[in-house]
Structures are given as C-alpha cells and as structure tokens.
CSV table of C-alpha atoms and ligand atoms in Angstrom, one decimal:
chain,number,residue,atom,x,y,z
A,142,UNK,CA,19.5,9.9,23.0
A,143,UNK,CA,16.3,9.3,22.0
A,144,UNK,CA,13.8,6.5,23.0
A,145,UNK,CA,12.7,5.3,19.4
A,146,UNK,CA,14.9,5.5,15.9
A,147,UNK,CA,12.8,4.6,13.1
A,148,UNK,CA,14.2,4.3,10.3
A,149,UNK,CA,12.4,5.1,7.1
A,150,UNK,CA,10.0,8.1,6.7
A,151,UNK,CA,6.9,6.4,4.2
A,152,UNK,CA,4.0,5.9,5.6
A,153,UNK,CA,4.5,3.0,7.4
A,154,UNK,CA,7.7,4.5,9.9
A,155,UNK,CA,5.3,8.0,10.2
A,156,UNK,CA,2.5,6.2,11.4
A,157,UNK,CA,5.1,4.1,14.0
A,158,UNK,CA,6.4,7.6,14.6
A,159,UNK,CA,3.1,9.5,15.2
A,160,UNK,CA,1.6,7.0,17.7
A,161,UNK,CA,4.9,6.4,19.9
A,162,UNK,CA,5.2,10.5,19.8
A,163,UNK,CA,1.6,10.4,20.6
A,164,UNK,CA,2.4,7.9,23.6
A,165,UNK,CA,4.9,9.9,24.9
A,166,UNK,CA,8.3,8.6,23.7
A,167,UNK,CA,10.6,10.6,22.2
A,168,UNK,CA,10.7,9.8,18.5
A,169,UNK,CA,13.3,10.1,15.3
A,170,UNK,CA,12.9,9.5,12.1
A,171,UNK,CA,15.9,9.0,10.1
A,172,UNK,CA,15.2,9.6,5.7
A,173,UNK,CA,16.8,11.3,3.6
A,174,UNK,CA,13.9,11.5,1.6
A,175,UNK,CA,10.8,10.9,3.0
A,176,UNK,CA,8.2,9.5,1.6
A,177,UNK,CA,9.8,9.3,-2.2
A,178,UNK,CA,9.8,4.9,-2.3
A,179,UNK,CA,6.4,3.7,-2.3
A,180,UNK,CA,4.6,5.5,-0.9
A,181,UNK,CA,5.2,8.1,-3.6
A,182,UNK,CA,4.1,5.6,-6.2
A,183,UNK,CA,1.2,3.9,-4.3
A,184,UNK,CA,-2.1,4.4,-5.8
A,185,UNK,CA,-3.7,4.4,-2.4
A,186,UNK,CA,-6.4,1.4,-3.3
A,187,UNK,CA,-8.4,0.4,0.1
A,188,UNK,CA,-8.8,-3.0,-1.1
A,189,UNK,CA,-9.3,-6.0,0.9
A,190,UNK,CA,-12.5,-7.5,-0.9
A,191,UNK,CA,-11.1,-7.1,-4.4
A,192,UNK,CA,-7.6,-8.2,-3.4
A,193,UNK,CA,-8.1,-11.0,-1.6
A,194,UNK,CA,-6.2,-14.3,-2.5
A,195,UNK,CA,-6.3,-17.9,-1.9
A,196,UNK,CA,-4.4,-18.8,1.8
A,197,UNK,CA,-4.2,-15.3,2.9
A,198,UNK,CA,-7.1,-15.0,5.5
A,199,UNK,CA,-5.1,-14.1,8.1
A,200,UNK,CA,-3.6,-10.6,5.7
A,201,UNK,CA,-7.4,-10.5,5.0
A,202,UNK,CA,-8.2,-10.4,8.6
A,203,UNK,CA,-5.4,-7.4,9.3
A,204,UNK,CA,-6.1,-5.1,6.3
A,205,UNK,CA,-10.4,-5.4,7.2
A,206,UNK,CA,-9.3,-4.5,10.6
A,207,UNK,CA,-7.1,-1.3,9.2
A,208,UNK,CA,-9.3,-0.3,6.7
A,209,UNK,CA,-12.3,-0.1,10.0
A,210,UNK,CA,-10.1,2.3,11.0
A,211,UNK,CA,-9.1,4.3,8.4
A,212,UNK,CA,-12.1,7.0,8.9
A,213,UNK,CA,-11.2,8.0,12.1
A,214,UNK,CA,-7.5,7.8,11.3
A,215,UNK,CA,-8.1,9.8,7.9
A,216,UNK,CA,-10.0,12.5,10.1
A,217,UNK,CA,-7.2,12.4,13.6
A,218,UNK,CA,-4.6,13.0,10.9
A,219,UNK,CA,-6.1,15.9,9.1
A,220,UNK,CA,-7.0,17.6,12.6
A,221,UNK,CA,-3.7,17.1,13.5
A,222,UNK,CA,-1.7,17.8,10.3
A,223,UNK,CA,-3.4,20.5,8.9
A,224,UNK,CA,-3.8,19.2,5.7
A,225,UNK,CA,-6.8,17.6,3.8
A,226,UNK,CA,-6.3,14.0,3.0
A,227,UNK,CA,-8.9,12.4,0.3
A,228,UNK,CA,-10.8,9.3,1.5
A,229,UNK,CA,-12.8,8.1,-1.3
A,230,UNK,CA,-15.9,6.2,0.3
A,231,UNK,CA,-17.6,5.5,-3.0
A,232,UNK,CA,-16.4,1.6,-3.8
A,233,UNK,CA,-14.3,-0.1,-6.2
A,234,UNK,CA,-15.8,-1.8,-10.0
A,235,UNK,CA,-14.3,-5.1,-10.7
A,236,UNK,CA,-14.7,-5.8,-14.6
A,237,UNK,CA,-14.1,-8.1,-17.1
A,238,UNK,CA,-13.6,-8.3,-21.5
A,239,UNK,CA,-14.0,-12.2,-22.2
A,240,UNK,CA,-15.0,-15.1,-20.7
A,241,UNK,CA,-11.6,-16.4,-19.1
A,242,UNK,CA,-12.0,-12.9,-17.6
A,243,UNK,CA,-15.6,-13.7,-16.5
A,244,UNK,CA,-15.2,-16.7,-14.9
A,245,UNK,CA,-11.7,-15.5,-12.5
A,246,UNK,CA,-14.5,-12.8,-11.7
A,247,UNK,CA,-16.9,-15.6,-10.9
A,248,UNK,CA,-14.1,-17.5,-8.8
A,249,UNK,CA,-13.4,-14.5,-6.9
A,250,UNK,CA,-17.0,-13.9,-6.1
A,251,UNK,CA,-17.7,-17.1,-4.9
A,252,UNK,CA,-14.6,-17.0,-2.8
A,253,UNK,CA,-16.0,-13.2,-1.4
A,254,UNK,CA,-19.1,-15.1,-0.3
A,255,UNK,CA,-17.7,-18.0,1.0
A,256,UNK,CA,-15.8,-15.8,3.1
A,257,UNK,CA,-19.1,-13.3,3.9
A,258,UNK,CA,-17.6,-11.1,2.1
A,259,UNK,CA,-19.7,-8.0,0.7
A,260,UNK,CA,-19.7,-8.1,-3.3
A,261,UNK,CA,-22.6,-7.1,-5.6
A,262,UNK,CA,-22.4,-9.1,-9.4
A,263,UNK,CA,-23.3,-7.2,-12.0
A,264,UNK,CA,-24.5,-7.4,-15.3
A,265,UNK,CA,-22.9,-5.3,-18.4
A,266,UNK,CA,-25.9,-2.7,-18.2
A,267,UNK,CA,-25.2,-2.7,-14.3
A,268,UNK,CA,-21.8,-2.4,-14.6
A,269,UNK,CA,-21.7,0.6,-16.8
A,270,UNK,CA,-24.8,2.4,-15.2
A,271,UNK,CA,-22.1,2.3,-11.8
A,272,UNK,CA,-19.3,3.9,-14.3
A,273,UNK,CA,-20.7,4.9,-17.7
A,274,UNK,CA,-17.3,5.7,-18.5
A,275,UNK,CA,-16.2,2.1,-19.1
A,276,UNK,CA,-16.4,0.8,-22.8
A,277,UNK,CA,-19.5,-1.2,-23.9
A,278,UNK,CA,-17.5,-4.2,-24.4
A,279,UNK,CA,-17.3,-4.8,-20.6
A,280,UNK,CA,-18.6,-8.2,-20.1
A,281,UNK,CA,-19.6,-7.5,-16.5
A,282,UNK,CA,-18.5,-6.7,-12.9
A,283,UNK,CA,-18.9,-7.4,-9.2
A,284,UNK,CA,-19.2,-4.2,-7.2
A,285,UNK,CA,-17.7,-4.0,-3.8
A,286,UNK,CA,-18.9,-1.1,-1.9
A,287,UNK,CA,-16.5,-1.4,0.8
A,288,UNK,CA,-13.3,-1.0,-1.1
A,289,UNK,CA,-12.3,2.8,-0.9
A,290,UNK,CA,-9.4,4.6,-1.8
A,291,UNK,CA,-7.2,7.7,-0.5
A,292,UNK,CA,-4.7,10.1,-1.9
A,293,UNK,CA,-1.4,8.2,-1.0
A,294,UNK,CA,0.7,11.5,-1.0
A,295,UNK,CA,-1.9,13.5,0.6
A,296,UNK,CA,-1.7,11.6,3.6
A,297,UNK,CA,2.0,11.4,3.6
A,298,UNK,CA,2.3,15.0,3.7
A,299,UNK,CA,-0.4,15.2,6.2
A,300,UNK,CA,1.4,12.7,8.5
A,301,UNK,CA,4.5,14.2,8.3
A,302,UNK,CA,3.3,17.5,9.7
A,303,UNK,CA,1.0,15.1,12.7
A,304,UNK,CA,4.4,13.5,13.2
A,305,UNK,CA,5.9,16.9,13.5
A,306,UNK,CA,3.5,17.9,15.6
A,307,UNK,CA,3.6,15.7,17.9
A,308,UNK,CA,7.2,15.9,18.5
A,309,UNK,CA,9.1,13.8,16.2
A,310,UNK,CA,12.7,14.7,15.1
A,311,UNK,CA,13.1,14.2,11.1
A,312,UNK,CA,17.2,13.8,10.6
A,313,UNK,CA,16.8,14.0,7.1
A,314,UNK,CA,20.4,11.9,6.0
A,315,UNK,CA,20.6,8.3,4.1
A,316,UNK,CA,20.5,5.3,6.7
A,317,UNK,CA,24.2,3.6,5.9
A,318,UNK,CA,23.4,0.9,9.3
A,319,UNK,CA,21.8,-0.3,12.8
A,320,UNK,CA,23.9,0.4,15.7
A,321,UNK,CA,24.5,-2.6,17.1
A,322,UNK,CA,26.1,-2.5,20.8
A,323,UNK,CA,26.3,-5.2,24.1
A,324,UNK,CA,24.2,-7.5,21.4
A,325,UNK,CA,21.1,-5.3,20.6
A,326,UNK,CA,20.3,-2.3,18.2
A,327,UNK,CA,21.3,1.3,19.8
A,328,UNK,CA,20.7,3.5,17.3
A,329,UNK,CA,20.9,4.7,13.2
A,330,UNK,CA,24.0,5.6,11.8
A,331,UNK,CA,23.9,7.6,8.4
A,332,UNK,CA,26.1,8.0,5.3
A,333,UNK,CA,27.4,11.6,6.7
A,334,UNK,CA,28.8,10.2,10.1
A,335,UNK,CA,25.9,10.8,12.3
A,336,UNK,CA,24.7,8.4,14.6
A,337,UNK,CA,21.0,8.5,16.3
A,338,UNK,CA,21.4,6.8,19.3
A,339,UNK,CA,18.0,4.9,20.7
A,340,UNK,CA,16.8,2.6,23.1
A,341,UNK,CA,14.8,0.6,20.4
A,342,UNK,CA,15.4,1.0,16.6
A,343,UNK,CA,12.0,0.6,14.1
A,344,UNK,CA,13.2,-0.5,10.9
A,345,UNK,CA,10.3,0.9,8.1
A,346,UNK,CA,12.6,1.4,5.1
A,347,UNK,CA,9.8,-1.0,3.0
A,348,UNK,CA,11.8,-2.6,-0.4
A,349,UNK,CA,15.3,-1.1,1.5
A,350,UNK,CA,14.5,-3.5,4.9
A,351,UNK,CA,17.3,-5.9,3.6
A,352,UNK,CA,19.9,-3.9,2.8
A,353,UNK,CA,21.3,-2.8,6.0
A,354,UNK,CA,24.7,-5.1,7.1
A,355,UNK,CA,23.4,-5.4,10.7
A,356,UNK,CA,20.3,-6.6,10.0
A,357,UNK,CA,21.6,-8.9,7.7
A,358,UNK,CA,19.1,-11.7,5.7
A,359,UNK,CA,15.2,-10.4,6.4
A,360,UNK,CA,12.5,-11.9,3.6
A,361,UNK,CA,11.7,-8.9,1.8
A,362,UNK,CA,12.4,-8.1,-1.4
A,363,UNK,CA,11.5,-5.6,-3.8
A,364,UNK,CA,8.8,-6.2,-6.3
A,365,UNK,CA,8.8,-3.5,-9.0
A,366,UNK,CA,5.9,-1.7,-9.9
A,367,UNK,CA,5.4,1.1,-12.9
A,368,UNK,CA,2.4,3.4,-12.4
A,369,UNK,CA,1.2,6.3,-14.4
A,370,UNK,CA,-0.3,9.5,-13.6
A,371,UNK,CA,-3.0,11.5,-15.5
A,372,UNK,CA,-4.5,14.9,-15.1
A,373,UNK,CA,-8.0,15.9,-16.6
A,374,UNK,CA,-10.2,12.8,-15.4
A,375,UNK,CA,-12.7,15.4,-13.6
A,376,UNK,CA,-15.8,13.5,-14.3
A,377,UNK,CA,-14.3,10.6,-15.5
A,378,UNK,CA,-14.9,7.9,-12.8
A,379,UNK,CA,-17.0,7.8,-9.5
A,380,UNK,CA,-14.5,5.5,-7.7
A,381,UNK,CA,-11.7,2.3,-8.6
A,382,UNK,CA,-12.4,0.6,-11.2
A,383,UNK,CA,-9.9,-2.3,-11.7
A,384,UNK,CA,-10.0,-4.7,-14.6
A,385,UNK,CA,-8.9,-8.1,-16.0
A,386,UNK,CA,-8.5,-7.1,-19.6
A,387,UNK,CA,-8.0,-10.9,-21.3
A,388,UNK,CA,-6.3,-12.1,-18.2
A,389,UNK,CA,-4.1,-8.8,-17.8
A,390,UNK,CA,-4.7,-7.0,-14.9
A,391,UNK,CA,-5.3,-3.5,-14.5
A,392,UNK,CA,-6.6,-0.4,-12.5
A,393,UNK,CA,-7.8,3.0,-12.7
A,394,UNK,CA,-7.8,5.4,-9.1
A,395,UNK,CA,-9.3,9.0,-9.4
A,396,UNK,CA,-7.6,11.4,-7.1
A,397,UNK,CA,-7.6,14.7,-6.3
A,398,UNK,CA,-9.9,16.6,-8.4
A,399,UNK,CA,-9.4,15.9,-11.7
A,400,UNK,CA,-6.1,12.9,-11.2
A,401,UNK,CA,-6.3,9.6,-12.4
A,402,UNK,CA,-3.4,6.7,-11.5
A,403,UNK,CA,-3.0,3.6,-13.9
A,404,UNK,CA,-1.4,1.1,-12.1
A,405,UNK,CA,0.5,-1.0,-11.8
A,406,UNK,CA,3.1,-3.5,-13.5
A,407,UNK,CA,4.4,-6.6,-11.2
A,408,UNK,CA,8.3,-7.5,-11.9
A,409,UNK,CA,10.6,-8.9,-10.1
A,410,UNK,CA,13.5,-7.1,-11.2
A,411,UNK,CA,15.6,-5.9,-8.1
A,412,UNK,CA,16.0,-2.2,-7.7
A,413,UNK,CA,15.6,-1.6,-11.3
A,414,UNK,CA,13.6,1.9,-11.6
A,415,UNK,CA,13.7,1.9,-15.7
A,416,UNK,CA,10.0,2.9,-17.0
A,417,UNK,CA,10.1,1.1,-19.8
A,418,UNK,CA,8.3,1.4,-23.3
A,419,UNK,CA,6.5,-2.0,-22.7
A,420,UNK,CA,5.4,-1.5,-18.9
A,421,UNK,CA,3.9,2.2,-20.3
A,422,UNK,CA,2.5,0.8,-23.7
A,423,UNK,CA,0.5,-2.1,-20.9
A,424,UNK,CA,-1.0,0.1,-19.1
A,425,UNK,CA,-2.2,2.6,-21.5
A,426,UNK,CA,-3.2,-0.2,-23.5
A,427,UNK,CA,-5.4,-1.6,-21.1
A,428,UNK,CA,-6.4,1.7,-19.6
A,429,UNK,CA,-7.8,2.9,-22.6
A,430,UNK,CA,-9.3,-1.0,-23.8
A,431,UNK,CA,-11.1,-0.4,-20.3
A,432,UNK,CA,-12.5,3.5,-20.6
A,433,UNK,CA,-12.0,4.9,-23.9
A,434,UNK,CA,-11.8,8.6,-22.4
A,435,UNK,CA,-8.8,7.6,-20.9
A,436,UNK,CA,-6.9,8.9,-24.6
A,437,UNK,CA,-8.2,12.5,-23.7
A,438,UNK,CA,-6.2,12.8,-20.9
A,439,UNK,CA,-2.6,14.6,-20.0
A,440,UNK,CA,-0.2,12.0,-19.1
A,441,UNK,CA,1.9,13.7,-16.3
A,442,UNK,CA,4.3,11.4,-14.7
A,443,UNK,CA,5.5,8.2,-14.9
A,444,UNK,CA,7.5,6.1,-12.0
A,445,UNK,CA,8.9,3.1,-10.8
A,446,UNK,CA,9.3,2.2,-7.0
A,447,UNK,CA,9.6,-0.8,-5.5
A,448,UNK,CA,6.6,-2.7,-2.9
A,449,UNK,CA,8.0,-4.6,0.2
A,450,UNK,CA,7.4,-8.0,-1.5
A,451,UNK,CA,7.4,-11.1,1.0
A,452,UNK,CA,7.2,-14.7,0.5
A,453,UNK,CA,3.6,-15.0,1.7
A,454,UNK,CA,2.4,-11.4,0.5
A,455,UNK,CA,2.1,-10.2,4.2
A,456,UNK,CA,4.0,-7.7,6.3
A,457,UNK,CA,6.4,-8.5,9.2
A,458,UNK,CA,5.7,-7.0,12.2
A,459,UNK,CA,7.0,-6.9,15.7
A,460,UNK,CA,10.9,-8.3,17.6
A,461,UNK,CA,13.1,-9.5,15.2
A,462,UNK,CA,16.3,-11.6,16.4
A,463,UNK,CA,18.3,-9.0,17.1
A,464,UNK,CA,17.0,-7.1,20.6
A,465,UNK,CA,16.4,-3.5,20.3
A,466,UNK,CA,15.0,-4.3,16.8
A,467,UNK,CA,11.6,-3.9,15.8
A,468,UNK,CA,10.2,-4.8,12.1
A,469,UNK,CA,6.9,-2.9,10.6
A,470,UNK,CA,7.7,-3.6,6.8
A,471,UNK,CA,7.0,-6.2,3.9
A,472,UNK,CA,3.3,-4.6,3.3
A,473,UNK,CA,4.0,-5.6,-0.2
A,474,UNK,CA,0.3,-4.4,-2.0
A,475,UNK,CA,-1.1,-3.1,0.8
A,476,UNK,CA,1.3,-0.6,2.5
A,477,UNK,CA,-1.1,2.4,2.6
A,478,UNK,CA,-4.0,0.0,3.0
A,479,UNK,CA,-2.2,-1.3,6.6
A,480,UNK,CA,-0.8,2.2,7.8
A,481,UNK,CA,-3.7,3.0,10.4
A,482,UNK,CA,-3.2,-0.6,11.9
A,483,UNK,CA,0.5,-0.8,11.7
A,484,UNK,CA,1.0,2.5,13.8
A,485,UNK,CA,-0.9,1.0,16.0
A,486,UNK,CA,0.1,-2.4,16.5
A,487,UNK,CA,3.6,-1.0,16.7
A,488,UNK,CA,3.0,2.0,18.7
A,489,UNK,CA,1.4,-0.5,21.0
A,490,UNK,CA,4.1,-2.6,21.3
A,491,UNK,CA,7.0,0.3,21.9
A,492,UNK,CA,5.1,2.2,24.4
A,493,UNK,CA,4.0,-1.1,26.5
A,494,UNK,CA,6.0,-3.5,25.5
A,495,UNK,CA,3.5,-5.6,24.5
A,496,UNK,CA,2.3,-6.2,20.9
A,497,UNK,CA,-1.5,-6.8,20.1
A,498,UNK,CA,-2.2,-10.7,19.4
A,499,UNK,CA,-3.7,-9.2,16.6
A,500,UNK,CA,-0.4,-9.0,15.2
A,501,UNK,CA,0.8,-12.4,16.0
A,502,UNK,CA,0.3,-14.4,12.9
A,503,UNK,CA,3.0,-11.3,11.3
A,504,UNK,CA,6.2,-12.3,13.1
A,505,UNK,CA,9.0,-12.8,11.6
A,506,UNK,CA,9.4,-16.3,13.4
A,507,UNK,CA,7.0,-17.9,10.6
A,508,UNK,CA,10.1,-17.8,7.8
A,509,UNK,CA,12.3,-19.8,10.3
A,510,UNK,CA,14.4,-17.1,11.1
A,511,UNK,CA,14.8,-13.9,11.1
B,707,LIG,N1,-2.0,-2.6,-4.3
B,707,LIG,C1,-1.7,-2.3,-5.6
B,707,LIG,C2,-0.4,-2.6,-6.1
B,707,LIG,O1,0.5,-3.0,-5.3
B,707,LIG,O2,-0.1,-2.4,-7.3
C-alpha cells in the first residue's frame, strides 16, 4: 500500500510525485510510458505575457506565479536529478507580416499594459537587430523579456531521476482504471492485472484524464497539436520568436545547442496522431516566410500528441467528486509552463491536506460538476 498513486508520468504527475516524495509520503507513479504524451511534444515556451488572452486573468495570475518559480525549480531539479535542464532566460520576439497582423500585435500590447504587463514595441529595424535572423519583411514586434523557455524533455528526464531519488516507485504498465472501494479511490489498476493500492489516487494522465470508467465525464479533451523538430539552428536564434504570419500563427523555440521546434498546429480531432502533409507544409511554410535560414536546416522528427484542452483553457486542480481523488490536469498550452506551481499546489494539498487558495479559482466545481 502506498500513500499516493499518481497516475500518469509527464511532467505534471512527476512534479506531484517529487514534492509528496519530498514531503514524506510514499509515492507511485503508474505509466507505461512516461513522459511520451505531451510532454514529449511540448516546445517548453515560458509564456505568460505573449500568451495571454481575453478573460483568463486568473490562468495569467497561476502561470506568472509558476514561471517566478521556475529558476529555483529548474536549479533543485538539476541538483537533485543529475541532469542539466536548459532554462532559456533570453525573452521571446512577437512579430508580425501585414497590417491585420500589426494591429492583433497592437491589441495584444495594449492589453499587456493595461494589465502592467512588461512588453517592449518595436520597430522593423528593432525587431531584427533582437533576431537578425528574421526576414526583412517583418513588419515589426513587441519584445517581452520575461517570457523564457526550457528544454521540455530535458527536464522530464531530469525529474524522473529527482522523483527516483527521492523515493518514488515507477510501475511502468498502462492504467486500465481507478479503484474505487467503500465510495472513494483506493488505488490504480493496470491492463496486466496489477493493482496499486493507495490512500489517495492523483490522476495526471493530461489528454487521457477522461478516459478512465471510474472517473467517468471530467472536461478535458484532447486538442491536437503537430510540432516539428530541426537540428542545425546553432546561431540561428537568441531566444522564441513566435509569429502571426497573415493571421496564421506560428513559433520558433531554439533548444539544446543547435535544435530548433516549429510549433504548433491547433485541431480538434480526438486522439488522431496522423502528421499530415498540410499540418507539415503550415508550419514550414510559415517557419521559413518568418526566418529564411530555416530551409538550411535538418528536419529530424515530426509528431502529434495531444494538450489537456479545457473549456476555459485552464487546468483543474484539487478534490474532485469522487473522495480519494485528486485532479492536476487540463494544462492545455501551458503544461510545462505550470509544472513548478502544480507540484506544489498539489504536493501541498496531499501532504496537509489543505490546498493553497492560490489554487482555488482551478476546481473542478466551476463546470458544475465534476
Ligand atoms: N503552448 C504552446 C502550444 O500549446 O502549442
């Protein structure tokens, strides 16, 4: 028996796991692949200012507050996994190509500053002295210097080994259900028979959160997204540079040395994982309309995963209905973005039983239901 079963080894159940390992409790994580749904497929954007929408100030609220701690969680996790993790601290480019383009840019930025927001406009000449890179035919850019990025898989593999570390059991099998007995969650059972009995059951399993017939109807679905990865982008780019190329958006994430990521298409498609000739033929399209260099460069994989999509665009975090159940998933965009804050909040809340108010506008109680 342990005390916690989480169920789902991406990001978001590791850094559940890590912290209630760290707080004493003996921890499980039940995957049989961990770390291969989105997480695998994120391109690790630390993007509050550049993402932020309409209506979603209390999201904007949660993912300023994780990405304040993403520094001194980037540097606890390296000590304690062993492995270096990427933090780039350099800022994100926001650019434009026509004038519809121009004034969404201008729309955002007003909304940055109405917000206090920190966001620099630029000029074309500004722009491309930032990222000379970037074709001439930019029409121009806001700069936000607070909007990093990290190397999604570097910190997976990094947490995995804290989370191992620290004492938590990976049973690496496919999660068939919940455990559901005297009225509240007991445990995991898997495909091959096994069940992991627990006291309290975390379920993390992002775009797969519905699909388990104990949990029954939660409000995430999965939002398909095709990214592609590109080797030989050394000096290509400082930092992000995302784009609205004539209303299409698109963006550009250096990584590790010489990577870049092109991200990402938005479908709502189910679990379809098809890369297809269109969603490919987008984003190189755009890639390249954005910085020409991109042509030069080794296309090395393509994927399709799935983001945690919810109704509102923000996770769901804490009790559900069912006792013994506790929900950290529906990130949607921002899964990597939230990790620091979510193993927190959660960790929190399973080793005092109390969760943070800052995670109170996040319950699942705000669809009605569970
Ligand atoms: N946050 C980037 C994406 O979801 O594509």
């Amino acid at each position: 028996m342990t005390d916690v079963a989480v169920a789902g080894g991406g990001l978001i159940g590791l850094s559940v796991a890590w912290r209630a390992a760290q707080r004493g409790l003996s921890v499980s994580v039940v995957d049989d692949a961990p770390g291969s749904g989105a997480s695998s497929a994120a391109a690790g954007m630390l993007a509050p200012v550049t993402e932020v929408s309409y209506g979603e100030e209390a999201l904007l609220r949660l993912c300023l507050a994780s990405l304040e701690r993403y520094p001194a969680f980037v540097a606890e996790v390296e000590r304690a996994g062993g492995v270096p993790v990427e933090l780039r601290t350099v800022g994100t480019l926001v650019v434009g190509f026509d004038e519809d383009d121009m004034r969404q840019l201008d729309a955002l930025h007003r909304y940055q500053q109405e917000l206090g927001l920190s966001a620099e406009r630029l000029t074309p000449r500004e722009t491309r002295r930032r990222e000379p890179s970037l074709t001439p035919r930019v029409r121009g850019g806001l700069a936000v210097s607070g909007d990093h990025s990290v190397d999604g898989r570097a910190l997976h593999a990094a947490l995995s080994t804290a989370a191992a570390a620290a004492g938590v059991r990976f049973v690496r099998e496919r999660i068939a259900d919940v455990e559901v007995s005297g009225g509240r969650a007991a445990g995991l059972w898997t495909t091959a028979g096994t069940l992991v009995p627990a006291d309290v059951v975390v379920l993390a399993m992002g775009a797969w959160s519905a699909t388990l017939p104990s949990v029954g109807a939660l409000p995430v679905r999965p939002v398909k997204g095709q990214i592609l990865r590109m080797a030989g982008a050394a000096d290509l780019l400082e930092g992000t540079v995302r784009a609205l190329v004539r209303g299409r958006h698109v963006y550009l994430v250096p990584y590790a040395g010489d990577g870049l990521i092109v991200g990402a298409t938005v479908e709502d498609r189910g679990f379809d994982a098809a890369v297809t000739a269109g969603g490919v033929h987008d984003l190189l399209h755009d890639a390249i309309e954005v910085v020409p260099g991109v042509t030069e460069l080794e296309l090395v994989e393509t994927l399709a995963r799935w983001r945690p999509g919810t109704a509102d665009n923000a996770p769901v975090l804490g009790p559900s209905e069912l006792p013994g159940l506790v929900l950290a998933t529906g990130h949607h965009r921002n899964g990597v973005l939230l990790t620091p804050i979510t193993g927190d909040l959660i960790g929190e809340l399973l080793g005092t039983g109390t969760l943070p108010e800052l995670a109170a506008p996040f319950s699942v109680d705000r669809f009605g239901g569970r």
